[in-house]
Amino acid sequence: MMRPRFLIRSFKHIQASVFSSSYLHFKSGRISQACKLKAMSTSSRPKVFVTRRVPEDGINLLKEHCEVSQWNSDDAITREELIRGIKGVDALFCLLTDKIDEGILDAAGDSLRAIGTMSVGYDHIDLAACRKRGIPVGYTPDVLTSATAELTVALLLNVSRRLGEGVEAVKDGSWGTWSPLWMCGQGLDGATVGILGLGRIGLAVAQCLKPFGVAKILYSGNSEKDEAKQLQAEFVTFDELLKKSDFVLGCCALTKENIGLMNKEAFSKMKKTAVFINTSRGGLVNQDDLYEALKYGEIFAAGVDVTSPEPLPTDSSLLSLSNCVVLPHIGSATMKARNAMSELCARNIIAALKGNPMLKQVQ
Ligand code: DGY
């Protein structure tokens, strides 16, 4: 809900923007680097702070309406710089790597009246704190659904058919003669696929997998979904899904309730031939338990695009396993999806600054 005192006149008086750039030096984590703080200066326009270098589509849109300052780097902004950048702005354009909590909202002050995250996930934002202050939060569902579903399927096929191991074997010379039992994996034909969270992405993944000859789609979550009917997907308990599925796919949003859901107990209920895939959030999985399950053959293999922490330290035990593929959180990484995410994030912010509902607002 927009606070009335924030309904502003400035959008009615948008002037041609005068563009000025100033170069400031910031220290970002390990690397001391020069970052460019771009600023548009006209006094009456709302101020937006952008926490990273993002696709220009969104930035250009914002610049039509707002004074934009930006942490113009590919490295994540430090908390210190975020606190400095957010001070006194009307809106924040952030990413999933920015923890937006009470401290950050306090630093912004009363001027802050819109937050847009360029992501479908919003577990990095303290929603209760935003609600308390009447700050709407926008996010970017839909536009990344097919890109993320595609990556989920790619990861599943890679892991289940052992593509990475095969490529390595060719390179390191361990490819001997053709052999009936060598590099055999698990196929989708006739398989049961269990989806944790049949939301937009889970549904898109199920649709992509159907033509591979999948026999049955199961899903678990908070409630039954009407959309499941078109796929003849069956709503089951978490336990039933684990026990019956040949493929278990994490496609749900991370919540307080499902942190560490995929733990020792969960893996022990899965088939020894089952493949686990996670493209949601690393927090869904207890990684030590996943390691044990893979190492001691509780499950066949796993592929994860998301880890905790990110980046995953290079000495992580998961990386020592041949039956585990770890990707660097690239589910939505297509130019099309990222441009659309940037644009939608900007549109959400602009709508809120105009006193309108965001196009995609977290409820
Ligand atoms: C999201 O948007 O939340 C994904 O994890 C990255 O695109």
Tab-separated table of C-alpha atoms and ligand atoms in Angstrom:
chain	number	residue	atom	x	y	z
A	1	MET	CA	0.000	0.000	0.000
A	2	MET	CA	1.314	3.413	-0.933
A	3	ARG	CA	1.575	5.934	1.859
A	4	PRO	CA	-0.450	9.003	0.841
A	5	ARG	CA	2.299	11.466	1.674
A	6	PHE	CA	4.345	9.824	-1.013
A	7	LEU	CA	1.987	10.447	-3.865
A	8	ILE	CA	4.137	12.766	-5.837
A	9	ARG	CA	3.801	15.535	-8.329
A	10	SER	CA	7.099	14.968	-10.023
A	11	PHE	CA	5.905	12.576	-12.702
A	12	LYS	CA	3.578	15.214	-14.069
A	13	HIS	CA	6.554	17.486	-14.578
A	14	ILE	CA	9.108	15.236	-16.142
A	15	GLN	CA	11.718	17.386	-17.742
A	16	ALA	CA	14.330	16.512	-20.292
A	17	SER	CA	17.028	14.945	-18.216
A	18	VAL	CA	20.441	16.408	-17.858
A	19	PHE	CA	22.910	13.601	-17.633
A	20	SER	CA	25.979	13.888	-15.556
A	21	SER	CA	28.444	11.207	-14.563
A	22	SER	CA	30.779	11.342	-11.654
A	23	TYR	CA	33.416	8.786	-10.851
A	24	LEU	CA	33.712	7.656	-7.278
A	25	HIS	CA	36.105	5.136	-5.846
A	26	PHE	CA	34.637	2.348	-3.781
A	27	LYS	CA	36.115	-0.610	-2.019
A	28	SER	CA	34.134	-3.730	-2.865
A	29	GLY	CA	34.943	-6.829	-0.787
A	30	ARG	CA	38.392	-8.111	-1.640
A	31	ILE	CA	38.864	-5.892	-4.609
A	32	SER	CA	39.431	-2.219	-4.384
A	33	GLN	CA	37.982	-0.868	-7.573
A	34	ALA	CA	36.849	2.252	-9.246
A	35	CYS	CA	33.134	2.261	-9.790
A	36	LYS	CA	31.195	4.703	-11.754
A	37	LEU	CA	28.331	6.354	-9.997
A	38	LYS	CA	26.068	7.657	-12.692
A	39	ALA	CA	23.665	10.343	-11.726
A	40	MET	CA	20.897	12.062	-13.589
A	41	SER	CA	20.309	15.441	-12.219
A	42	THR	CA	17.037	17.230	-12.265
A	43	SER	CA	15.813	18.123	-8.853
A	44	SER	CA	12.107	17.194	-8.881
A	45	ARG	CA	12.456	13.656	-10.190
A	46	PRO	CA	12.311	10.702	-7.808
A	47	LYS	CA	15.643	9.133	-6.977
A	48	VAL	CA	16.324	5.455	-7.612
A	49	PHE	CA	19.390	3.567	-6.502
A	50	VAL	CA	20.419	0.517	-8.565
A	51	THR	CA	22.674	-1.952	-6.789
A	52	ARG	CA	24.548	-3.446	-9.756
A	53	ARG	CA	25.336	-3.161	-13.435
A	54	VAL	CA	22.144	-4.567	-14.996
A	55	PRO	CA	20.778	-4.838	-18.558
A	56	GLU	CA	20.281	-1.382	-20.017
A	57	ASP	CA	16.588	-1.886	-20.861
A	58	GLY	CA	15.624	-1.340	-17.253
A	59	ILE	CA	18.068	1.476	-16.640
A	60	ASN	CA	16.945	3.381	-19.732
A	61	LEU	CA	13.337	3.099	-18.653
A	62	LEU	CA	14.142	4.354	-15.174
A	63	LYS	CA	16.066	7.267	-16.618
A	64	GLU	CA	12.981	8.440	-18.490
A	65	HIS	CA	11.296	9.058	-15.160
A	66	CYS	CA	13.846	9.188	-12.395
A	67	GLU	CA	17.192	10.350	-11.230
A	68	VAL	CA	19.251	7.165	-11.287
A	69	SER	CA	22.358	6.415	-9.279
A	70	GLN	CA	23.976	3.048	-9.676
A	71	TRP	CA	26.592	0.749	-8.224
A	72	ASN	CA	27.947	0.299	-11.698
A	73	SER	CA	29.938	-2.870	-11.235
A	74	ASP	CA	29.564	-6.599	-11.877
A	75	ASP	CA	30.602	-7.277	-8.270
A	76	ALA	CA	27.977	-7.316	-5.542
A	77	ILE	CA	27.673	-4.104	-3.626
A	78	THR	CA	28.976	-4.192	-0.059
A	79	ARG	CA	26.545	-3.534	2.765
A	80	GLU	CA	28.466	-0.382	3.570
A	81	GLU	CA	28.035	0.982	0.054
A	82	LEU	CA	24.413	-0.094	-0.085
A	83	ILE	CA	23.772	1.880	3.089
A	84	ARG	CA	25.478	4.853	1.530
A	85	GLY	CA	23.674	4.513	-1.816
A	86	ILE	CA	20.159	3.996	-0.469
A	87	LYS	CA	20.208	7.035	1.811
A	88	GLY	CA	17.440	9.417	0.870
A	89	VAL	CA	16.294	7.656	-2.314
A	90	ASP	CA	12.676	7.098	-3.302
A	91	ALA	CA	13.190	3.618	-4.697
A	92	LEU	CA	15.626	0.740	-4.725
A	93	PHE	CA	16.373	-1.550	-7.685
A	94	CYS	CA	18.082	-4.558	-6.125
A	95	LEU	CA	19.181	-8.120	-6.822
A	96	LEU	CA	18.928	-11.429	-5.012
A	97	THR	CA	22.451	-10.906	-3.669
A	98	ASP	CA	21.408	-7.826	-1.684
A	99	LYS	CA	20.087	-8.529	1.794
A	100	ILE	CA	17.372	-5.979	2.413
A	101	ASP	CA	16.642	-5.916	6.128
A	102	GLU	CA	15.626	-3.431	8.825
A	103	GLY	CA	19.135	-1.962	8.870
A	104	ILE	CA	19.037	-1.157	5.174
A	105	LEU	CA	15.496	0.240	5.386
A	106	ASP	CA	16.537	2.411	8.332
A	107	ALA	CA	19.485	3.683	6.322
A	108	ALA	CA	17.160	4.640	3.472
A	109	GLY	CA	14.998	6.766	5.735
A	110	ASP	CA	11.406	7.866	5.186
A	111	SER	CA	11.878	8.718	1.534
A	112	LEU	CA	11.943	5.056	0.430
A	113	ARG	CA	8.617	4.068	-1.081
A	114	ALA	CA	9.323	1.291	-3.546
A	115	ILE	CA	11.619	-1.701	-3.821
A	116	GLY	CA	12.013	-3.767	-6.962
A	117	THR	CA	14.092	-6.900	-7.084
A	118	MET	CA	15.322	-8.189	-10.444
A	119	SER	CA	14.463	-11.760	-9.493
A	120	VAL	CA	11.506	-14.051	-9.024
A	121	GLY	CA	12.811	-15.052	-5.598
A	122	TYR	CA	12.490	-12.541	-2.779
A	123	ASP	CA	13.811	-14.460	0.198
A	124	HIS	CA	16.588	-11.843	0.491
A	125	ILE	CA	14.049	-9.160	1.423
A	126	ASP	CA	12.499	-8.762	4.867
A	127	LEU	CA	8.924	-8.498	3.644
A	128	ALA	CA	7.473	-7.950	7.112
A	129	ALA	CA	9.740	-4.963	7.615
A	130	CYS	CA	8.719	-3.543	4.219
A	131	ARG	CA	5.036	-4.095	4.969
A	132	LYS	CA	5.377	-2.352	8.320
A	133	ARG	CA	6.712	0.699	6.507
A	134	GLY	CA	4.179	0.502	3.684
A	135	ILE	CA	6.855	-0.125	1.066
A	136	PRO	CA	5.639	-2.261	-1.851
A	137	VAL	CA	8.034	-4.881	-3.182
A	138	GLY	CA	8.092	-5.777	-6.867
A	139	TYR	CA	9.605	-8.926	-8.370
A	140	THR	CA	10.016	-10.466	-11.817
A	141	PRO	CA	8.060	-13.704	-12.280
A	142	ASP	CA	6.991	-15.124	-15.682
A	143	VAL	CA	9.688	-13.497	-17.811
A	144	LEU	CA	12.307	-15.983	-16.621
A	145	THR	CA	10.110	-19.061	-16.435
A	146	SER	CA	11.078	-20.687	-19.731
A	147	ALA	CA	14.790	-19.882	-19.343
A	148	THR	CA	14.838	-21.432	-15.868
A	149	ALA	CA	12.776	-24.443	-16.913
A	150	GLU	CA	15.120	-24.999	-19.855
A	151	LEU	CA	18.169	-24.905	-17.574
A	152	THR	CA	16.484	-27.296	-15.136
A	153	VAL	CA	15.916	-29.796	-17.935
A	154	ALA	CA	19.462	-29.311	-19.264
A	155	LEU	CA	20.896	-29.979	-15.806
A	156	LEU	CA	18.654	-32.998	-15.307
A	157	LEU	CA	19.735	-34.537	-18.621
A	158	ASN	CA	23.379	-33.744	-17.957
A	159	VAL	CA	23.314	-35.435	-14.562
A	160	SER	CA	21.078	-38.390	-15.347
A	161	ARG	CA	22.908	-39.282	-18.576
A	162	ARG	CA	26.323	-38.471	-17.076
A	163	LEU	CA	27.327	-36.012	-19.788
A	164	GLY	CA	30.008	-34.281	-17.707
A	165	GLU	CA	31.624	-37.577	-16.768
A	166	GLY	CA	31.514	-38.698	-20.398
A	167	VAL	CA	33.178	-35.527	-21.655
A	168	GLU	CA	35.884	-35.879	-18.989
A	169	ALA	CA	36.498	-39.500	-19.963
A	170	VAL	CA	37.057	-38.486	-23.583
A	171	LYS	CA	39.521	-35.802	-22.513
A	172	ASP	CA	41.486	-37.819	-19.962
A	173	GLY	CA	41.751	-40.984	-22.024
A	174	SER	CA	39.688	-43.186	-19.729
A	175	TRP	CA	37.354	-43.851	-22.684
A	176	GLY	CA	38.259	-47.412	-23.599
A	177	THR	CA	36.368	-49.697	-25.919
A	178	TRP	CA	32.559	-49.434	-26.199
A	179	SER	CA	31.256	-51.249	-23.196
A	180	PRO	CA	27.708	-52.359	-22.298
A	181	LEU	CA	27.838	-51.328	-18.667
A	182	TRP	CA	29.936	-48.210	-18.933
A	183	MET	CA	28.474	-44.715	-18.298
A	184	CYS	CA	24.943	-45.981	-17.902
A	185	GLY	CA	22.614	-43.486	-16.351
A	186	GLN	CA	18.919	-43.017	-15.646
A	187	GLY	CA	16.443	-42.207	-18.394
A	188	LEU	CA	13.184	-40.258	-18.350
A	189	ASP	CA	11.173	-42.721	-20.452
A	190	GLY	CA	8.640	-44.370	-18.146
A	191	ALA	CA	9.952	-42.483	-15.125
A	192	THR	CA	8.109	-40.801	-12.283
A	193	VAL	CA	9.077	-37.170	-11.825
A	194	GLY	CA	8.406	-35.514	-8.462
A	195	ILE	CA	8.303	-31.743	-8.348
A	196	LEU	CA	8.705	-29.871	-5.073
A	197	GLY	CA	6.546	-26.813	-5.669
A	198	LEU	CA	4.406	-26.783	-8.799
A	199	GLY	CA	4.568	-23.024	-9.347
A	200	ARG	CA	5.243	-21.326	-12.658
A	201	ILE	CA	8.696	-22.849	-13.066
A	202	GLY	CA	7.736	-26.286	-11.773
A	203	LEU	CA	4.835	-26.370	-14.194
A	204	ALA	CA	7.017	-25.289	-17.127
A	205	VAL	CA	9.575	-27.972	-16.249
A	206	ALA	CA	6.823	-30.609	-16.131
A	207	GLN	CA	5.574	-29.494	-19.551
A	208	CYS	CA	9.101	-29.725	-21.000
A	209	LEU	CA	9.628	-33.200	-19.560
A	210	LYS	CA	6.352	-34.784	-20.674
A	211	PRO	CA	7.478	-35.420	-24.277
A	212	PHE	CA	10.411	-37.489	-22.990
A	213	GLY	CA	7.932	-40.225	-22.132
A	214	VAL	CA	7.587	-39.494	-18.449
A	215	ALA	CA	4.989	-41.892	-17.036
A	216	LYS	CA	3.864	-39.903	-14.027
A	217	ILE	CA	4.258	-36.450	-12.553
A	218	LEU	CA	3.865	-36.014	-8.810
A	219	TYR	CA	4.035	-32.770	-6.913
A	220	SER	CA	3.990	-31.624	-3.322
A	221	GLY	CA	3.563	-28.220	-1.759
A	222	ASN	CA	1.115	-26.136	0.238
A	223	SER	CA	-1.926	-26.783	-1.874
A	224	GLU	CA	-3.291	-28.549	-4.923
A	225	LYS	CA	-2.979	-26.604	-8.176
A	226	ASP	CA	-5.675	-26.373	-10.851
A	227	GLU	CA	-2.968	-26.129	-13.522
A	228	ALA	CA	-1.805	-29.621	-12.546
A	229	LYS	CA	-4.847	-31.158	-14.207
A	230	GLN	CA	-3.629	-30.425	-17.736
A	231	LEU	CA	-0.551	-32.564	-16.954
A	232	GLN	CA	-2.429	-35.205	-14.993
A	233	ALA	CA	0.007	-34.377	-12.226
A	234	GLU	CA	-0.867	-35.887	-8.868
A	235	PHE	CA	-0.720	-33.983	-5.579
A	236	VAL	CA	1.019	-36.143	-2.971
A	237	THR	CA	2.662	-35.755	0.392
A	238	PHE	CA	6.351	-34.899	0.552
A	239	ASP	CA	7.152	-38.402	1.805
A	240	GLU	CA	5.199	-40.091	-0.951
A	241	LEU	CA	6.927	-37.950	-3.556
A	242	LEU	CA	10.352	-38.884	-2.209
A	243	LYS	CA	9.554	-42.583	-2.111
A	244	LYS	CA	7.951	-42.874	-5.539
A	245	SER	CA	9.984	-40.494	-7.712
A	246	ASP	CA	12.848	-41.372	-10.026
A	247	PHE	CA	13.637	-37.681	-10.320
A	248	VAL	CA	13.071	-35.205	-7.497
A	249	LEU	CA	13.177	-31.582	-8.605
A	250	GLY	CA	13.396	-28.571	-6.291
A	251	CYS	CA	11.397	-25.824	-7.999
A	252	CYS	CA	9.831	-24.075	-5.000
A	253	ALA	CA	10.451	-20.686	-3.458
A	254	LEU	CA	12.560	-20.725	-0.295
A	255	THR	CA	10.516	-20.054	2.833
A	256	LYS	CA	11.141	-20.302	6.569
A	257	GLU	CA	9.251	-23.598	6.502
A	258	ASN	CA	11.309	-25.360	3.842
A	259	ILE	CA	14.866	-24.365	4.771
A	260	GLY	CA	16.910	-27.581	4.845
A	261	LEU	CA	13.899	-29.623	3.681
A	262	MET	CA	16.144	-31.885	1.633
A	263	ASN	CA	18.117	-33.372	4.504
A	264	LYS	CA	19.480	-36.771	5.572
A	265	GLU	CA	16.019	-38.085	6.348
A	266	ALA	CA	14.616	-36.930	3.009
A	267	PHE	CA	17.474	-38.392	0.982
A	268	SER	CA	17.156	-41.695	2.852
A	269	LYS	CA	13.542	-41.981	1.666
A	270	MET	CA	14.484	-41.566	-2.001
A	271	LYS	CA	15.196	-44.465	-4.349
A	272	LYS	CA	18.845	-45.433	-4.643
A	273	THR	CA	18.489	-44.887	-8.382
A	274	ALA	CA	16.921	-41.444	-8.017
A	275	VAL	CA	18.319	-38.167	-9.311
A	276	PHE	CA	17.931	-34.934	-7.347
A	277	ILE	CA	17.913	-31.558	-9.108
A	278	ASN	CA	17.683	-28.154	-7.450
A	279	THR	CA	17.227	-24.887	-9.325
A	280	SER	CA	15.342	-23.004	-6.605
A	281	ARG	CA	17.537	-21.853	-3.718
A	282	GLY	CA	20.517	-23.484	-2.038
A	283	GLY	CA	18.860	-23.113	1.367
A	284	LEU	CA	16.396	-25.866	0.458
A	285	VAL	CA	19.172	-28.432	0.818
A	286	ASN	CA	21.371	-29.532	3.677
A	287	GLN	CA	24.527	-29.812	1.595
A	288	ASP	CA	26.425	-32.006	4.060
A	289	ASP	CA	23.547	-34.477	3.946
A	290	LEU	CA	23.460	-34.290	0.153
A	291	TYR	CA	27.163	-35.055	0.052
A	292	GLU	CA	26.696	-38.124	2.267
A	293	ALA	CA	23.725	-39.332	0.230
A	294	LEU	CA	25.715	-39.098	-3.000
A	295	LYS	CA	28.931	-40.482	-1.583
A	296	TYR	CA	27.309	-43.524	0.031
A	297	GLY	CA	24.878	-44.325	-2.761
A	298	GLU	CA	21.631	-43.284	-1.031
A	299	ILE	CA	20.773	-41.610	-4.324
A	300	PHE	CA	22.209	-41.948	-7.817
A	301	ALA	CA	23.222	-38.387	-8.661
A	302	ALA	CA	22.445	-34.722	-8.145
A	303	GLY	CA	22.583	-31.478	-10.068
A	304	VAL	CA	22.288	-28.132	-8.351
A	305	ASP	CA	22.252	-24.677	-9.895
A	306	VAL	CA	21.967	-23.030	-6.495
A	307	THR	CA	24.052	-23.515	-3.380
A	308	SER	CA	24.573	-22.127	0.047
A	309	PRO	CA	26.696	-20.077	0.120
A	310	GLU	CA	27.097	-18.661	-3.358
A	311	PRO	CA	29.636	-18.841	-4.787
A	312	LEU	CA	30.253	-22.345	-3.490
A	313	PRO	CA	33.803	-22.510	-2.056
A	314	THR	CA	36.035	-24.441	-4.420
A	315	ASP	CA	36.982	-26.820	-1.592
A	316	SER	CA	33.338	-27.873	-1.088
A	317	SER	CA	33.080	-31.642	-0.710
A	318	LEU	CA	30.288	-31.657	-3.319
A	319	LEU	CA	32.846	-30.763	-5.976
A	320	SER	CA	34.849	-33.908	-5.251
A	321	LEU	CA	31.999	-36.151	-6.408
A	322	SER	CA	31.667	-37.478	-9.937
A	323	ASN	CA	27.893	-37.917	-9.498
A	324	CYS	CA	27.257	-34.280	-8.641
A	325	VAL	CA	27.074	-31.350	-11.047
A	326	VAL	CA	27.133	-27.841	-9.599
A	327	LEU	CA	26.246	-24.850	-11.768
A	328	PRO	CA	26.781	-21.207	-10.773
A	329	HIS	CA	23.136	-20.044	-10.406
A	330	ILE	CA	22.505	-19.510	-14.119
A	331	GLY	CA	18.861	-20.635	-14.319
A	332	SER	CA	17.610	-17.401	-15.842
A	333	ALA	CA	20.829	-16.525	-17.647
A	334	THR	CA	19.644	-15.862	-21.176
A	335	MET	CA	19.942	-12.368	-22.629
A	336	LYS	CA	16.216	-12.357	-23.333
A	337	ALA	CA	15.233	-13.271	-19.781
A	338	ARG	CA	17.699	-10.939	-18.105
A	339	ASN	CA	16.644	-7.993	-20.297
A	340	ALA	CA	13.010	-8.705	-19.524
A	341	MET	CA	13.761	-9.016	-15.793
A	342	SER	CA	15.548	-5.683	-15.794
A	343	GLU	CA	12.695	-4.023	-17.670
A	344	LEU	CA	9.974	-5.514	-15.460
A	345	CYS	CA	11.850	-4.523	-12.324
A	346	ALA	CA	12.054	-0.938	-13.585
A	347	ARG	CA	8.369	-0.911	-14.573
A	348	ASN	CA	7.394	-2.120	-11.099
A	349	ILE	CA	9.342	0.711	-9.522
A	350	ILE	CA	8.006	3.371	-11.875
A	351	ALA	CA	4.418	2.232	-11.294
A	352	ALA	CA	4.824	2.452	-7.524
A	353	LEU	CA	6.471	5.857	-7.731
A	354	LYS	CA	3.478	7.059	-9.717
A	355	GLY	CA	1.210	5.789	-6.959
A	356	ASN	CA	-0.026	2.814	-9.005
A	357	PRO	CA	0.071	-0.880	-8.168
A	358	MET	CA	3.217	-2.585	-9.376
A	359	LEU	CA	2.860	-4.895	-12.383
A	360	LYS	CA	4.177	-7.786	-10.303
A	361	GLN	CA	3.987	-7.037	-6.633
A	362	VAL	CA	4.814	-9.476	-3.868
A	363	GLN	CA	1.624	-10.058	-1.899
B	1	DGY	C1	15.544	-15.565	-9.373
B	1	DGY	O1	15.138	-14.716	-10.174
B	1	DGY	O2	15.160	-15.609	-8.215
B	1	DGY	C2	16.548	-16.560	-9.867
B	1	DGY	O3	17.093	-17.296	-8.862
B	1	DGY	C3	17.647	-15.884	-10.677
B	1	DGY	O4	17.103	-15.479	-11.848
